[in-house]
Each structure stands twice: as structure tokens, then as C-alpha cells.
mmCIF file of C-alpha atoms and ligand atoms in Angstrom:
data_model
loop_
_atom_site.group_PDB
_atom_site.id
_atom_site.type_symbol
_atom_site.label_atom_id
_atom_site.label_comp_id
_atom_site.label_asym_id
_atom_site.label_seq_id
_atom_site.Cartn_x
_atom_site.Cartn_y
_atom_site.Cartn_z
ATOM 1 C CA UNK A 73 -10.325 -62.288 65.710
ATOM 2 C CA UNK A 74 -9.988 -59.098 67.722
ATOM 3 C CA UNK A 75 -10.986 -55.870 66.134
ATOM 4 C CA UNK A 76 -8.487 -53.101 67.001
ATOM 5 C CA UNK A 77 -11.217 -50.444 66.716
ATOM 6 C CA UNK A 78 -13.405 -52.270 69.207
ATOM 7 C CA UNK A 79 -13.500 -50.680 72.647
ATOM 8 C CA UNK A 80 -15.381 -52.238 75.564
ATOM 9 C CA UNK A 81 -17.480 -49.967 77.733
ATOM 10 C CA UNK A 82 -16.533 -49.913 81.418
ATOM 11 C CA UNK A 83 -18.680 -51.080 84.301
ATOM 12 C CA UNK A 84 -17.686 -49.875 87.776
ATOM 13 C CA UNK A 85 -18.300 -52.508 90.454
ATOM 14 C CA UNK A 86 -18.337 -51.417 94.065
ATOM 15 C CA UNK A 87 -19.849 -52.107 97.461
ATOM 16 C CA UNK A 88 -18.974 -51.748 101.128
ATOM 17 C CA UNK A 89 -16.685 -54.200 102.904
ATOM 18 C CA UNK A 90 -18.189 -57.683 103.063
ATOM 19 C CA UNK A 91 -20.965 -56.850 100.602
ATOM 20 C CA UNK A 92 -19.736 -59.559 98.216
ATOM 21 C CA UNK A 93 -17.826 -57.500 95.587
ATOM 22 C CA UNK A 94 -15.027 -60.016 95.191
ATOM 23 C CA UNK A 95 -17.451 -62.939 95.012
ATOM 24 C CA UNK A 96 -19.506 -61.102 92.357
ATOM 25 C CA UNK A 97 -16.331 -60.117 90.466
ATOM 26 C CA UNK A 98 -15.261 -63.770 90.339
ATOM 27 C CA UNK A 99 -18.585 -64.732 88.727
ATOM 28 C CA UNK A 100 -18.092 -62.043 86.057
ATOM 29 C CA UNK A 101 -14.557 -63.398 85.417
ATOM 30 C CA UNK A 102 -16.020 -66.905 85.061
ATOM 31 C CA UNK A 103 -18.364 -65.491 82.407
ATOM 32 C CA UNK A 104 -15.321 -64.248 80.447
ATOM 33 C CA UNK A 105 -15.519 -60.571 81.389
ATOM 34 C CA UNK A 106 -12.141 -58.808 81.637
ATOM 35 C CA UNK A 107 -11.626 -57.025 84.900
ATOM 36 C CA UNK A 108 -9.129 -54.875 86.783
ATOM 37 C CA UNK A 109 -9.076 -54.390 90.533
ATOM 38 C CA UNK A 110 -8.171 -50.847 91.670
ATOM 39 C CA UNK A 111 -6.424 -52.298 94.748
ATOM 40 C CA UNK A 112 -4.100 -54.266 92.467
ATOM 41 C CA UNK A 113 -3.446 -51.213 90.280
ATOM 42 C CA UNK A 114 -2.489 -49.320 93.462
ATOM 43 C CA UNK A 115 0.065 -52.059 94.219
ATOM 44 C CA UNK A 116 1.471 -52.214 90.684
ATOM 45 C CA UNK A 117 2.336 -48.490 90.534
ATOM 46 C CA UNK A 118 4.697 -48.803 93.529
ATOM 47 C CA UNK A 119 6.479 -51.965 92.414
ATOM 48 C CA UNK A 120 10.303 -51.833 92.380
ATOM 49 C CA UNK A 121 11.545 -50.110 89.232
ATOM 50 C CA UNK A 122 8.439 -47.942 88.856
ATOM 51 C CA UNK A 123 9.038 -44.174 89.110
ATOM 52 C CA UNK A 124 6.544 -43.723 91.992
ATOM 53 C CA UNK A 125 8.575 -45.912 94.317
ATOM 54 C CA UNK A 126 11.724 -43.868 93.657
ATOM 55 C CA UNK A 127 9.808 -40.652 94.422
ATOM 56 C CA UNK A 128 8.407 -42.086 97.666
ATOM 57 C CA UNK A 129 11.900 -43.128 98.790
ATOM 58 C CA UNK A 130 13.292 -39.718 97.833
ATOM 59 C CA UNK A 131 10.562 -38.082 99.954
ATOM 60 C CA UNK A 132 10.402 -40.357 103.025
ATOM 61 C CA UNK A 133 13.844 -41.974 102.971
ATOM 62 C CA UNK A 134 14.936 -45.620 102.829
ATOM 63 C CA UNK A 135 12.897 -46.379 105.979
ATOM 64 C CA UNK A 136 9.918 -47.074 103.662
ATOM 65 C CA UNK A 137 11.778 -49.891 101.891
ATOM 66 C CA UNK A 138 11.977 -53.527 102.876
ATOM 67 C CA UNK A 139 15.328 -55.330 102.630
ATOM 68 C CA UNK A 140 14.267 -56.826 99.265
ATOM 69 C CA UNK A 141 13.667 -53.369 97.759
ATOM 70 C CA UNK A 142 9.870 -53.532 97.907
ATOM 71 C CA UNK A 143 7.748 -50.830 99.504
ATOM 72 C CA UNK A 144 7.180 -51.363 103.224
ATOM 73 C CA UNK A 145 3.474 -50.527 103.302
ATOM 74 C CA UNK A 146 3.058 -50.630 107.052
ATOM 75 C CA UNK A 147 6.055 -48.302 107.542
ATOM 76 C CA UNK A 148 4.553 -45.877 105.017
ATOM 77 C CA UNK A 149 1.124 -46.150 106.647
ATOM 78 C CA UNK A 150 2.664 -45.272 110.033
ATOM 79 C CA UNK A 151 4.375 -42.211 108.522
ATOM 80 C CA UNK A 152 1.232 -40.768 106.953
ATOM 81 C CA UNK A 153 -1.064 -41.753 109.809
ATOM 82 C CA UNK A 154 -2.149 -38.550 111.590
ATOM 83 C CA UNK A 155 -0.133 -36.419 109.170
ATOM 84 C CA UNK A 156 -2.645 -35.078 106.659
ATOM 85 C CA UNK A 157 -0.007 -33.090 104.779
ATOM 86 C CA UNK A 158 2.125 -36.179 104.068
ATOM 87 C CA UNK A 159 -0.961 -38.181 103.233
ATOM 88 C CA UNK A 160 -2.013 -35.537 100.714
ATOM 89 C CA UNK A 161 1.478 -35.537 99.203
ATOM 90 C CA UNK A 162 1.251 -39.290 98.689
ATOM 91 C CA UNK A 163 -2.277 -39.141 97.300
ATOM 92 C CA UNK A 164 -1.340 -36.374 94.857
ATOM 93 C CA UNK A 165 1.517 -38.556 93.602
ATOM 94 C CA UNK A 166 -0.343 -41.855 93.397
ATOM 95 C CA UNK A 167 -3.894 -40.910 92.414
ATOM 96 C CA UNK A 168 -3.174 -39.997 88.760
ATOM 97 C CA UNK A 169 -0.731 -42.904 88.382
ATOM 98 C CA UNK A 170 -3.317 -45.405 89.613
ATOM 99 C CA UNK A 171 -5.844 -43.865 87.201
ATOM 100 C CA UNK A 172 -3.405 -44.250 84.281
ATOM 101 C CA UNK A 173 -2.620 -47.822 85.306
ATOM 102 C CA UNK A 174 -6.336 -48.683 85.312
ATOM 103 C CA UNK A 175 -6.900 -46.999 81.931
ATOM 104 C CA UNK A 176 -3.978 -48.755 80.264
ATOM 105 C CA UNK A 177 -5.051 -52.126 81.663
ATOM 106 C CA UNK A 178 -8.658 -51.654 80.565
ATOM 107 C CA UNK A 179 -7.508 -50.494 77.122
ATOM 108 C CA UNK A 180 -6.272 -54.055 76.549
ATOM 109 C CA UNK A 181 -9.614 -55.627 77.542
ATOM 110 C CA UNK A 182 -11.286 -57.625 74.796
ATOM 111 C CA UNK A 183 -14.647 -58.604 76.293
ATOM 112 C CA UNK A 184 -17.790 -56.686 75.145
ATOM 113 C CA UNK A 185 -17.617 -54.701 78.374
ATOM 114 C CA UNK A 186 -14.892 -54.632 81.041
ATOM 115 C CA UNK A 187 -15.069 -54.106 84.790
ATOM 116 C CA UNK A 188 -13.267 -51.807 87.212
ATOM 117 C CA UNK A 189 -13.676 -53.256 90.708
ATOM 118 C CA UNK A 190 -13.003 -50.677 93.379
ATOM 119 C CA UNK A 191 -14.025 -50.600 97.026
ATOM 120 C CA UNK A 192 -13.582 -46.811 96.870
ATOM 121 C CA UNK A 193 -15.130 -46.217 93.425
ATOM 122 C CA UNK A 194 -17.290 -43.383 94.779
ATOM 123 C CA UNK A 195 -14.844 -41.935 97.353
ATOM 124 C CA UNK A 196 -11.914 -41.780 94.884
ATOM 125 C CA UNK A 197 -13.918 -40.367 91.970
ATOM 126 C CA UNK A 198 -12.960 -43.432 89.905
ATOM 127 C CA UNK A 199 -16.625 -43.823 88.964
ATOM 128 C CA UNK A 200 -15.931 -41.031 86.433
ATOM 129 C CA UNK A 201 -13.815 -43.520 84.470
ATOM 130 C CA UNK A 202 -16.844 -45.796 84.007
ATOM 131 C CA UNK A 203 -19.985 -45.690 81.889
ATOM 132 C CA UNK A 204 -22.171 -47.547 84.343
ATOM 133 C CA UNK A 205 -22.033 -48.431 88.061
ATOM 134 C CA UNK A 206 -23.140 -51.659 89.734
ATOM 135 C CA UNK A 207 -23.370 -51.542 93.525
ATOM 136 C CA UNK A 208 -23.346 -54.780 95.503
ATOM 137 C CA UNK A 209 -25.420 -54.106 98.570
ATOM 138 C CA UNK A 210 -26.185 -56.112 101.697
ATOM 139 C CA UNK A 211 -27.693 -55.292 105.088
ATOM 140 C CA UNK A 212 -24.979 -53.936 107.387
ATOM 141 C CA UNK A 213 -25.362 -56.779 109.863
ATOM 142 C CA UNK A 214 -24.647 -59.302 107.075
ATOM 143 C CA UNK A 215 -21.632 -57.277 105.889
ATOM 144 C CA UNK A 216 -20.244 -57.378 109.422
ATOM 145 C CA UNK A 217 -20.948 -61.085 109.892
ATOM 146 C CA UNK A 218 -19.373 -62.072 106.562
ATOM 147 C CA UNK A 219 -16.285 -59.917 107.058
ATOM 148 C CA UNK A 220 -15.743 -61.206 110.610
ATOM 149 C CA UNK A 221 -15.924 -64.744 109.284
ATOM 150 C CA UNK A 222 -13.686 -64.076 106.261
ATOM 151 C CA UNK A 223 -10.969 -62.102 108.089
ATOM 152 C CA UNK A 224 -11.346 -63.525 111.629
ATOM 153 C CA UNK A 225 -11.625 -59.979 112.883
ATOM 154 C CA UNK A 226 -13.691 -58.249 115.557
ATOM 155 C CA UNK A 227 -16.993 -56.448 115.093
ATOM 156 C CA UNK A 228 -15.312 -53.193 116.248
ATOM 157 C CA UNK A 229 -12.673 -53.418 113.514
ATOM 158 C CA UNK A 230 -15.289 -53.999 110.820
ATOM 159 C CA UNK A 231 -17.371 -51.107 112.188
ATOM 160 C CA UNK A 232 -14.315 -48.826 111.981
ATOM 161 C CA UNK A 233 -13.766 -49.747 108.307
ATOM 162 C CA UNK A 234 -17.468 -49.278 107.555
ATOM 163 C CA UNK A 235 -17.328 -45.825 109.086
ATOM 164 C CA UNK A 236 -14.321 -44.814 106.944
ATOM 165 C CA UNK A 237 -16.093 -45.868 103.719
ATOM 166 C CA UNK A 238 -18.802 -43.964 101.862
ATOM 167 C CA UNK A 239 -22.240 -44.454 103.348
ATOM 168 C CA UNK A 240 -24.680 -46.829 101.703
ATOM 169 C CA UNK A 241 -26.733 -43.781 100.612
ATOM 170 C CA UNK A 242 -23.718 -42.078 98.963
ATOM 171 C CA UNK A 243 -22.838 -45.262 97.110
ATOM 172 C CA UNK A 244 -26.391 -45.992 96.021
ATOM 173 C CA UNK A 245 -26.778 -42.446 94.709
ATOM 174 C CA UNK A 246 -24.167 -43.330 92.039
ATOM 175 C CA UNK A 247 -25.671 -46.729 91.185
ATOM 176 C CA UNK A 248 -27.224 -47.611 87.831
ATOM 177 C CA UNK A 249 -27.810 -51.165 89.034
ATOM 178 C CA UNK A 250 -28.011 -52.590 92.549
ATOM 179 C CA UNK A 251 -27.474 -56.257 93.371
ATOM 180 C CA UNK A 252 -28.867 -57.032 96.800
ATOM 181 C CA UNK A 253 -26.673 -59.868 98.036
ATOM 182 C CA UNK A 254 -28.754 -60.942 101.022
ATOM 183 C CA UNK A 255 -29.416 -64.531 100.045
ATOM 184 C CA UNK A 256 -27.227 -67.589 99.402
ATOM 185 C CA UNK A 257 -24.203 -67.806 97.051
ATOM 186 C CA UNK A 258 -26.335 -69.448 94.307
ATOM 187 C CA UNK A 259 -28.558 -66.367 94.264
ATOM 188 C CA UNK A 260 -25.543 -64.093 93.876
ATOM 189 C CA UNK A 261 -24.348 -66.177 90.928
ATOM 190 C CA UNK A 262 -27.747 -66.139 89.220
ATOM 191 C CA UNK A 263 -28.068 -62.373 89.701
ATOM 192 C CA UNK A 264 -24.613 -61.830 88.158
ATOM 193 C CA UNK A 265 -25.633 -64.005 85.201
ATOM 194 C CA UNK A 266 -28.858 -62.040 84.761
ATOM 195 C CA UNK A 267 -26.972 -58.717 84.824
ATOM 196 C CA UNK A 268 -24.312 -60.077 82.428
ATOM 197 C CA UNK A 269 -26.961 -60.947 79.829
ATOM 198 C CA UNK A 270 -28.453 -57.492 80.232
ATOM 199 C CA UNK A 271 -25.000 -55.848 79.904
ATOM 200 C CA UNK A 272 -24.368 -57.738 76.660
ATOM 201 C CA UNK A 273 -27.369 -55.939 75.155
ATOM 202 C CA UNK A 274 -25.982 -52.469 76.015
ATOM 203 C CA UNK A 275 -23.938 -50.192 73.760
ATOM 204 C CA UNK A 276 -21.593 -47.883 75.647
ATOM 205 C CA UNK A 277 -23.221 -48.969 78.909
ATOM 206 C CA UNK A 278 -26.622 -47.535 77.991
ATOM 207 C CA UNK A 279 -29.807 -49.295 76.801
HETATM 208 P P1 LIG B 389 -16.072 -57.791 99.606
HETATM 209 O O1 LIG B 389 -15.108 -58.094 98.467
HETATM 210 O O2 LIG B 389 -17.188 -56.897 99.188
HETATM 211 O O3 LIG B 389 -15.406 -57.298 100.859
HETATM 212 P P2 LIG B 389 -16.481 -60.692 99.593
HETATM 213 O O4 LIG B 389 -16.870 -60.952 98.193
HETATM 214 O O5 LIG B 389 -15.078 -61.043 100.011
HETATM 215 O O6 LIG B 389 -16.794 -59.152 100.007
HETATM 216 O O7 LIG B 389 -17.543 -61.406 100.546
HETATM 217 C C1 LIG B 389 -17.344 -61.410 101.963
HETATM 218 C C2 LIG B 389 -17.468 -62.846 102.483
HETATM 219 O O8 LIG B 389 -18.834 -63.243 102.370
HETATM 220 C C3 LIG B 389 -16.651 -63.848 101.679
HETATM 221 O O9 LIG B 389 -16.149 -64.814 102.551
HETATM 222 C C4 LIG B 389 -17.685 -64.450 100.727
HETATM 223 O O10 LIG B 389 -17.355 -65.768 100.364
HETATM 224 C C5 LIG B 389 -18.963 -64.403 101.554
HETATM 225 N N1 LIG B 389 -20.189 -64.226 100.750
HETATM 226 C C6 LIG B 389 -20.385 -63.362 99.736
HETATM 227 N N2 LIG B 389 -21.645 -63.460 99.247
HETATM 228 C C7 LIG B 389 -22.262 -64.407 99.982
HETATM 229 C C8 LIG B 389 -23.591 -64.980 99.976
HETATM 230 N N3 LIG B 389 -24.533 -64.588 99.122
HETATM 231 N N4 LIG B 389 -23.848 -65.959 100.877
HETATM 232 C C9 LIG B 389 -22.900 -66.356 101.762
HETATM 233 N N5 LIG B 389 -21.651 -65.862 101.824
HETATM 234 C C10 LIG B 389 -21.322 -64.897 100.952
#
């Protein structure tokens, strides 16, 4: 039976592109850990019928809507690209809403701890919503190789994304735990299992 007073502590899970965040997250899900992805929360807050979408349309006009009433992300991206003032306007609107969305989702979690997966955990300040941070880390060359294979994209494109993200040093400076994902998938799985058993011993994310 669930105990209404029970509140899971929150683990932040992050890593650069191609580090293996999503693969690690899937292993935690398989172990029964409840999880929310910040990228999904960012999509949910602009779904049709949500107040943020109405505000975006009021600000930018109907050009940011698709025919079916959903947000046209690429149109919006084009509008804020190279316009820092508009970008800031959008971030000021969405940032707190995404935070609230994550909090309300995690409030319903019923595993002993719950996970916030966010590629930009450090950059966005979302790490402040967590009690502990796990960084998935891999040598840059492996990150590039894996992303090129996954997304059939060029090395230059991956490099550009890497450059826009926090540096490995910035990310690691916020880490409580680091999983070095430089071996095969079985190793990643066994490391996630090891960390999971450790996390089950923690209260509030601390030993
Ligand atoms: P991220 O979510 O951090 O961008 P993914 O979890 O999508 O990264 O991993 C990038 C790609 O590398 C995926 O195709 C994934 O299946 C693969 N991958 C992840 N970890 C390993 C590993 N240890 N060995 C081989 N391939 C891996």
C-alpha cells in the first residue's frame, strides 16, 4: 500500500549528448524507479489547451501554430534564433512552468527515490530541484561516435551541440556520483544496478 506521507528523494541524471543518459535511464526504469524527463516536461507545458501555448501565440502570432493547433517548434526556433530578447521572453515564460511540471510529476512518484533526467540539468539550474546528481560520462570521441551512429549525423553537428552544452568539468563539478560509460552495454547495466542498490540505502539522497 502507498503511504501518503512517503516522499521519494530526487536523483538528477545528466550527461553530455551521446554519453548514454537515455540508456542508463531505461535501466533505472526497468528496476522500477519512477522517472521524469525534462525534455518531455518542456513539451507538455506547450500542449494545446495549456496556458503557455496561448501566451506564445498572443506574443508571436498564429505563425507559430501548425494547422492542427499544435506548436510549430521549428517556426518558433527560427523566430528566437539570433534574437536574444525574444529568446529571453520565451525562457522567462517557460522556465518556471517546466519546473512546476517536473515537481508535480515527481510528487506522484512512488519508488523509494525518483529521477529527473535532464540533458541541461546543470545549465538550467534544475539540479537545485534534486538531492543528488549522477553524471553519465564518456570520452568525447565515444560521445561523438555514438551520437553519429544513433542520429546519422555529421561529426561537425555533434561538435556544435557539444560546444553549446556545459563542459565536462562544469558538469562533473556538480556530480555526487559519476558513471563512466566507456565499456559495453552490459557494463552500463551492471553499473546502474550497483548504483541502484546503493541509492536504496540512502535517506534523502545522503548516506
Ligand atoms: P544520450 O541520451 O546521453 O544522448 P544515449 O543513451 O542515447 O545517449 O546513447 C547514445 C547511443 O549510444 C545510443 O544509440 C545507445 O544505444 C548507445 N550506447 C549507450 N551506451 C553504450 C555502451 N556502453 N556501449 C555501446 N553503445 C552504447
